[in-house]
Coordinates of C-alpha atoms and ligand atoms in Angstrom, one line a residue:
M1316 CA -15.3 -24.9 38.8
N1317 CA -12.9 -22.9 40.9
I1318 CA -12.0 -19.5 39.2
Q1319 CA -9.1 -19.0 41.6
D1320 CA -7.3 -22.0 40.0
L1321 CA -7.5 -20.3 36.6
I1322 CA -5.8 -17.0 37.7
R1323 CA -2.1 -16.6 37.1
P1324 CA -0.1 -17.1 40.3
T1325 CA 1.7 -13.7 39.8
I1326 CA -1.7 -11.9 39.6
K1327 CA -3.1 -13.7 42.7
A1328 CA 0.0 -12.6 44.6
L1329 CA 0.0 -9.0 43.3
K1330 CA -0.4 -6.1 45.6
P1331 CA -2.3 -3.5 43.5
Y1332 CA -1.3 0.1 43.2
S1333 CA -3.5 2.2 45.5
S1334 CA -4.2 5.6 44.0
A1335 CA -5.0 8.8 46.0
R1336 CA -8.6 8.5 44.8
D1337 CA -8.8 4.9 46.0
E1338 CA -7.6 5.8 49.4
F1339 CA -10.0 8.7 49.9
Q1340 CA -13.2 8.3 48.0
G1341 CA -15.5 11.2 49.2
N1342 CA -16.0 13.9 46.6
S1343 CA -17.8 16.5 48.6
D1344 CA -17.3 20.0 47.3
D1345 CA -16.2 21.4 50.7
M1346 CA -13.2 19.1 51.1
V1347 CA -9.7 20.4 50.2
F1348 CA -7.9 17.9 48.1
L1349 CA -4.1 18.0 48.7
D1350 CA -3.4 14.3 48.2
A1351 CA -2.7 13.7 44.5
N1352 CA -0.2 16.4 43.5
E1353 CA -2.8 17.9 41.1
N1354 CA -2.7 21.5 39.9
P1355 CA -5.4 23.3 42.0
F1356 CA -6.6 25.7 39.3
N1357 CA -9.9 24.4 37.9
N1358 CA -10.1 23.9 34.1
G1359 CA -12.5 20.9 34.1
V1360 CA -9.8 18.3 33.8
N1361 CA -7.2 19.3 36.5
R1362 CA -8.4 16.5 38.8
Y1363 CA -7.8 12.8 38.3
P1364 CA -10.9 10.9 37.0
D1365 CA -12.9 8.6 39.2
P1366 CA -10.9 5.3 39.0
Q1367 CA -14.1 3.3 39.4
Q1368 CA -16.2 5.4 37.0
R1369 CA -19.2 5.2 39.4
T1370 CA -21.6 7.5 37.5
V1371 CA -21.0 5.7 34.2
K1372 CA -21.5 2.3 35.8
S1373 CA -24.7 3.4 37.6
L1374 CA -26.2 4.5 34.3
L1375 CA -25.1 1.3 32.5
S1376 CA -26.4 -0.8 35.4
K1377 CA -29.8 0.7 35.0
I1378 CA -29.9 0.4 31.2
K1379 CA -28.6 -3.2 31.1
N1380 CA -30.1 -4.3 34.4
I1381 CA -26.7 -5.7 35.7
P1382 CA -25.5 -4.9 39.2
Q1383 CA -22.5 -2.4 39.3
K1384 CA -20.3 -5.0 41.1
N1385 CA -20.5 -7.1 37.9
I1386 CA -19.2 -4.3 35.6
L1387 CA -15.6 -3.2 34.7
L1388 CA -14.9 -0.5 32.2
G1389 CA -11.8 -0.1 30.0
N1390 CA -10.2 2.0 27.3
G1391 CA -12.2 0.3 24.6
S1392 CA -12.9 -3.5 24.5
D1393 CA -9.4 -3.9 23.4
E1394 CA -8.1 -2.9 26.9
V1395 CA -10.7 -5.1 28.6
L1396 CA -9.6 -8.1 26.4
D1397 CA -6.0 -7.4 27.2
L1398 CA -6.7 -7.4 31.0
I1399 CA -8.5 -10.8 30.6
F1400 CA -5.3 -12.2 28.9
R1401 CA -3.1 -10.9 31.6
A1402 CA -5.3 -12.2 34.4
F1403 CA -5.6 -15.8 33.2
C1404 CA -3.0 -16.6 30.6
E1405 CA 0.6 -17.6 31.6
P1406 CA 3.0 -16.6 28.8
N1407 CA 4.7 -19.5 27.0
Q1408 CA 2.5 -22.0 28.8
D1409 CA -1.3 -21.4 28.3
N1410 CA -3.4 -21.3 25.1
I1411 CA -6.6 -19.8 23.9
I1412 CA -9.2 -21.0 21.4
T1413 CA -10.6 -18.8 18.6
L1414 CA -13.1 -19.6 15.9
P1415 CA -12.1 -18.0 12.6
P1416 CA -13.2 -16.1 10.6
T1417 CA -13.5 -13.7 13.6
Y1418 CA -12.3 -10.5 15.1
G1419 CA -8.5 -10.1 14.7
M1420 CA -7.7 -8.7 18.2
Y1421 CA -7.9 -12.1 20.0
S1422 CA -5.0 -13.5 18.2
V1423 CA -3.0 -10.2 18.2
L1424 CA -3.4 -10.1 22.0
A1425 CA -2.4 -13.7 22.3
N1426 CA 0.7 -13.1 20.3
I1427 CA 1.6 -10.0 22.3
N1428 CA 1.3 -12.0 25.5
A1429 CA 3.1 -15.1 24.1
I1430 CA 0.0 -17.3 24.3
E1431 CA -0.5 -20.2 21.9
I1432 CA -3.6 -19.9 19.6
K1433 CA -5.7 -23.0 18.9
S1434 CA -8.4 -22.4 16.3
V1435 CA -11.4 -24.3 15.0
Q1436 CA -12.9 -22.8 11.9
L1437 CA -16.7 -22.0 12.0
D1438 CA -18.8 -24.4 9.9
D1439 CA -20.4 -23.6 6.5
S1440 CA -23.2 -21.6 8.2
F1441 CA -20.6 -19.8 10.4
Q1442 CA -21.7 -21.7 13.5
P1443 CA -19.2 -23.1 16.1
K1444 CA -18.3 -26.8 15.8
V1445 CA -19.0 -27.5 19.5
D1446 CA -17.6 -31.0 19.8
E1447 CA -14.4 -30.2 17.9
I1448 CA -13.8 -27.1 20.1
L1449 CA -14.3 -29.1 23.3
S1450 CA -12.0 -31.9 22.1
I1451 CA -9.0 -29.7 21.2
A1452 CA -9.2 -27.9 24.6
N1453 CA -6.6 -29.1 27.2
A1454 CA -5.7 -28.2 30.8
N1455 CA -3.9 -25.0 29.5
S1456 CA -6.8 -23.7 27.4
K1457 CA -7.7 -20.7 29.6
L1458 CA -9.9 -18.6 27.2
L1459 CA -12.4 -19.5 24.5
F1460 CA -13.6 -16.5 22.5
L1461 CA -17.1 -16.5 21.0
C1462 CA -17.9 -13.4 19.1
S1463 CA -21.7 -13.2 18.7
P1464 CA -22.9 -11.5 16.5
N1465 CA -19.7 -12.4 14.8
N1466 CA -17.4 -10.0 13.0
P1467 CA -16.9 -10.3 9.9
T1468 CA -19.7 -12.8 9.2
G1469 CA -22.5 -10.8 10.9
N1470 CA -24.5 -13.8 12.3
S1471 CA -25.2 -14.8 15.9
F1472 CA -24.2 -18.2 17.3
E1473 CA -27.0 -20.6 18.3
A1474 CA -27.8 -20.2 22.0
Q1475 CA -27.7 -24.0 22.5
S1476 CA -24.2 -24.2 21.2
I1477 CA -23.0 -21.3 23.3
E1478 CA -24.6 -22.8 26.4
K1479 CA -23.0 -26.2 25.7
L1480 CA -19.6 -24.5 25.3
I1481 CA -19.9 -22.5 28.6
T1482 CA -21.0 -25.5 30.5
N1483 CA -18.3 -27.9 29.2
F1484 CA -15.3 -25.7 28.6
K1485 CA -12.9 -25.9 31.6
G1486 CA -11.6 -22.3 31.3
I1487 CA -13.2 -18.9 30.8
V1488 CA -15.6 -18.3 28.0
V1489 CA -15.5 -14.7 26.7
I1490 CA -18.5 -13.7 24.6
D1491 CA -17.8 -10.6 22.6
E1492 CA -21.1 -8.8 22.2
A1493 CA -19.8 -5.7 20.4
Y1494 CA -22.9 -5.9 18.1
I1495 CA -25.5 -7.1 20.5
D1496 CA -27.6 -3.9 20.4
F1497 CA -28.3 -4.6 16.7
S1498 CA -29.6 -8.1 17.4
N1499 CA -32.8 -9.5 18.9
A1500 CA -30.8 -12.0 20.8
K1501 CA -30.7 -11.5 24.6
S1502 CA -27.3 -10.6 26.1
W1503 CA -25.6 -13.5 27.9
A1504 CA -24.8 -10.9 30.6
S1505 CA -28.3 -11.6 32.0
R1506 CA -27.1 -15.1 32.9
L1507 CA -23.9 -14.4 34.7
S1508 CA -25.1 -15.9 37.9
E1509 CA -25.6 -19.3 36.3
F1510 CA -22.1 -19.5 34.8
P1511 CA -19.1 -18.6 37.0
N1512 CA -16.7 -18.9 34.0
L1513 CA -18.5 -16.4 31.8
I1514 CA -17.2 -13.0 30.7
V1515 CA -19.3 -10.8 28.4
T1516 CA -17.8 -7.8 26.7
Q1517 CA -19.6 -4.9 25.0
T1518 CA -18.6 -1.4 23.8
L1519 CA -19.9 2.1 23.2
S1520 CA -18.1 2.0 19.8
K1521 CA -20.8 0.6 17.6
A1522 CA -24.5 1.1 18.5
Y1523 CA -23.8 3.9 20.9
G1524 CA -21.8 5.8 18.2
M1525 CA -18.9 6.6 20.4
A1526 CA -15.9 4.8 18.9
G1527 CA -13.8 8.0 19.4
I1528 CA -14.1 8.0 23.2
R1529 CA -12.8 4.4 23.7
L1530 CA -15.1 2.9 26.3
G1531 CA -15.3 -0.9 26.6
I1532 CA -17.4 -2.8 29.0
C1533 CA -16.9 -6.1 30.8
Y1534 CA -19.6 -8.0 32.6
A1535 CA -18.6 -10.9 34.9
S1536 CA -19.0 -12.4 38.3
A1537 CA -17.8 -10.1 41.2
E1538 CA -14.9 -12.5 41.7
I1539 CA -13.6 -12.0 38.1
I1540 CA -14.3 -8.3 38.2
S1541 CA -12.2 -7.9 41.3
V1542 CA -9.3 -9.8 39.7
L1543 CA -9.4 -7.5 36.6
N1544 CA -9.6 -4.4 38.9
R1545 CA -6.4 -5.4 40.6
I1546 CA -4.4 -5.2 37.3
K1547 CA -6.1 -2.4 35.4
P1548 CA -4.3 1.0 35.3
P1549 CA -5.9 3.0 38.1
Y1550 CA -7.2 5.8 35.8
N1551 CA -7.8 3.8 32.7
V1552 CA -11.0 5.6 31.6
N1553 CA -10.2 9.3 31.3
E1554 CA -12.4 12.2 32.5
L1555 CA -13.5 13.4 29.0
T1556 CA -14.5 9.9 28.1
Q1557 CA -16.5 9.5 31.3
Q1558 CA -18.3 12.9 30.7
K1559 CA -19.2 12.0 27.1
A1560 CA -20.4 8.5 28.1
I1561 CA -22.6 9.9 30.8
L1562 CA -24.3 12.4 28.4
K1563 CA -24.8 9.6 25.9
L1564 CA -26.2 7.1 28.4
E1565 CA -28.6 9.7 29.8
Q1566 CA -30.2 9.8 26.3
H1567 CA -30.6 6.1 25.8
E1568 CA -33.8 6.5 23.7
L1569 CA -31.7 8.4 21.0
T1570 CA -29.4 5.4 20.7
Q1571 CA -32.4 3.1 20.3
E1572 CA -33.8 5.3 17.6
Q1573 CA -30.5 5.3 15.7
V1574 CA -30.2 1.6 16.0
S1575 CA -33.7 1.1 14.5
D1576 CA -32.8 3.5 11.7
I1577 CA -29.7 1.6 10.9
L1578 CA -31.6 -1.7 10.9
E1579 CA -34.2 -0.3 8.6
E1580 CA -31.4 0.9 6.3
R1581 CA -29.7 -2.5 6.5
D1582 CA -32.8 -4.3 5.3
A1583 CA -33.4 -1.8 2.5
L1584 CA -29.7 -2.1 1.4
I1585 CA -29.9 -5.9 1.3
G1586 CA -32.9 -5.7 -1.1
K1587 CA -30.9 -3.4 -3.4
L1588 CA -27.6 -5.4 -3.2
E1589 CA -29.5 -8.4 -4.5
T1590 CA -30.0 -6.5 -7.8
V1591 CA -26.2 -6.2 -8.3
D1592 CA -25.2 -8.9 -10.7
F1593 CA -21.7 -9.5 -9.4
I1594 CA -22.9 -10.1 -5.8
S1595 CA -23.7 -13.8 -5.5
K1596 CA -24.5 -14.1 -1.8
I1597 CA -25.5 -11.8 1.1
Y1598 CA -25.0 -13.5 4.4
P1599 CA -27.7 -13.1 7.2
S1600 CA -26.7 -10.2 9.5
D1601 CA -27.5 -9.5 13.1
A1602 CA -25.2 -6.5 13.1
N1603 CA -24.7 -3.1 11.5
F1604 CA -22.8 -4.5 8.5
I1605 CA -23.3 -7.0 5.7
L1606 CA -20.9 -9.6 4.4
A1607 CA -21.4 -10.1 0.7
K1608 CA -19.8 -12.6 -1.7
V1609 CA -18.8 -11.1 -5.0
D1610 CA -17.1 -12.4 -8.2
D1611 CA -13.7 -10.9 -7.4
A1612 CA -13.4 -9.1 -4.1
T1613 CA -10.1 -7.4 -4.7
K1614 CA -11.1 -6.0 -8.1
R1615 CA -14.5 -4.8 -6.7
Y1616 CA -12.8 -3.3 -3.6
N1617 CA -10.4 -1.3 -5.8
Q1618 CA -13.2 -0.1 -8.1
L1619 CA -15.1 1.1 -5.1
I1620 CA -12.1 3.0 -3.8
E1621 CA -11.6 4.7 -7.2
K1622 CA -15.2 5.9 -6.9
G1623 CA -14.7 7.2 -3.3
I1624 CA -16.2 4.3 -1.2
V1625 CA -14.1 2.3 1.3
V1626 CA -15.4 -1.1 2.3
R1627 CA -13.4 -3.9 4.0
N1628 CA -12.0 -6.7 1.8
R1629 CA -12.2 -9.9 3.8
T1630 CA -11.1 -12.3 1.1
T1631 CA -8.1 -13.6 3.0
Q1632 CA -10.2 -14.7 6.0
P1633 CA -10.9 -18.4 6.2
G1634 CA -14.4 -19.1 4.7
C1635 CA -14.7 -15.6 3.4
E1636 CA -13.1 -16.0 -0.1
N1637 CA -14.2 -13.1 -2.3
C1638 CA -16.2 -11.5 0.5
L1639 CA -16.6 -7.7 1.2
R1640 CA -17.8 -6.4 4.5
I1641 CA -19.9 -3.4 4.2
T1642 CA -20.9 -1.1 7.1
I1643 CA -24.4 0.4 7.0
G1644 CA -24.1 4.1 6.5
T1645 CA -26.6 7.0 6.3
R1646 CA -29.4 6.7 3.7
E1647 CA -27.4 9.1 1.4
E1648 CA -24.2 7.0 1.8
N1649 CA -26.0 3.7 1.2
E1650 CA -27.7 5.2 -1.9
K1651 CA -24.4 6.4 -3.2
L1652 CA -23.0 2.9 -2.6
I1653 CA -25.8 1.2 -4.6
K1654 CA -25.5 3.8 -7.5
I1655 CA -21.8 3.0 -7.8
L1656 CA -22.1 -0.8 -7.5
L1657 CA -24.6 -0.7 -10.3
L1658 CA -22.3 1.6 -12.3
I1659 CA -19.3 -0.7 -12.0
S1660 CA -21.3 -3.8 -12.7
K1661 CA -21.9 -2.4 -16.2
S1662 CA -18.2 -1.7 -16.8
Ligands
LIG2461 C1 -15.6 -3.1 16.8 C2 -15.4 -4.3 17.7 C3 -15.0 -4.2 19.0 C4 -14.9 -2.8 19.6 O1 -13.7 -2.6 20.2 P1 -13.5 -1.2 21.0 O2 -12.1 -1.4 21.4 O3 -14.4 -1.2 22.1 O4 -13.7 -0.1 20.0 C5 -14.9 -5.3 19.8 N1 -15.1 -6.6 19.3 C6 -15.5 -6.7 18.0 C7 -15.8 -8.1 17.5 C8 -15.7 -5.6 17.2 O5 -16.0 -5.8 15.9

């Protein structure tokens, strides 16, 4: 498979913007920097940030055991996903494949970029229908999105199915691992060298507790990373975000402790949700949320709002009729949720 054949011609021909910090990379304190028209008076953010976010990447590289040349960072996964569209999908010509019910951004980005969406609904166990997916793909199918663990269903896809898709799909397979840190499954990022058409995305928004700083991560071959680097805005990850991310990644054990606390709370919450009589099914979760089937999702959603609790009503998603998606909160928040669910089940 030749990745170069999948890249849009305009992107291949592009001469990227070269920023002041790209042209001179040293950052020794005794240099005088008069190259970027910055204000010289120090306030912590008067200088442009590192366009390659080298300190953040070196920490991530150690934690995830992935070489820095295989990492690209963005303003949330949303920017990373948008860069992938713009690198590979020719507007009004190419298409992508999504597997609903899944994360809504893939089709929003496809629509923004004038890319056709082909979709194959997950089966009754929310697993991909591998043969059907491969049979609807054509020469213009550039991206296949696999979200595992999947949002809003919470389950991981079977490794065998994922591997068959990566091996047989003729475009790029993007595995969205936003929830991987809550799962026992191994990240597909550890297998990049086997699959030239694989992109794995992760984020600091969920397990790392940093949704507010907007830091998305992309792992791929050095060849794909260099294409995405050509089109990313030079300073796409701002200085404050880089500083916060560095502090957080330096305390990786704290993140791991919070993840185990959340998983313990999730399991306790599942036990209690089973005692609520209008909940008929709780789907298996590999993530920090639970999908639950109720008698009337819109009615229960509104009752919860009235009592001060906001969950996500997923009833309009294919295969999720009368389903609510509930994020795991703190112990106190989860106890309040159960108290109110039991209260409204009596009314
Ligand atoms: C929450 C979430 C993300 C995170 O996106 P950010 O832009 O990094 O905050 C990505 N993918 C899925 C499936 C998600 O649920």
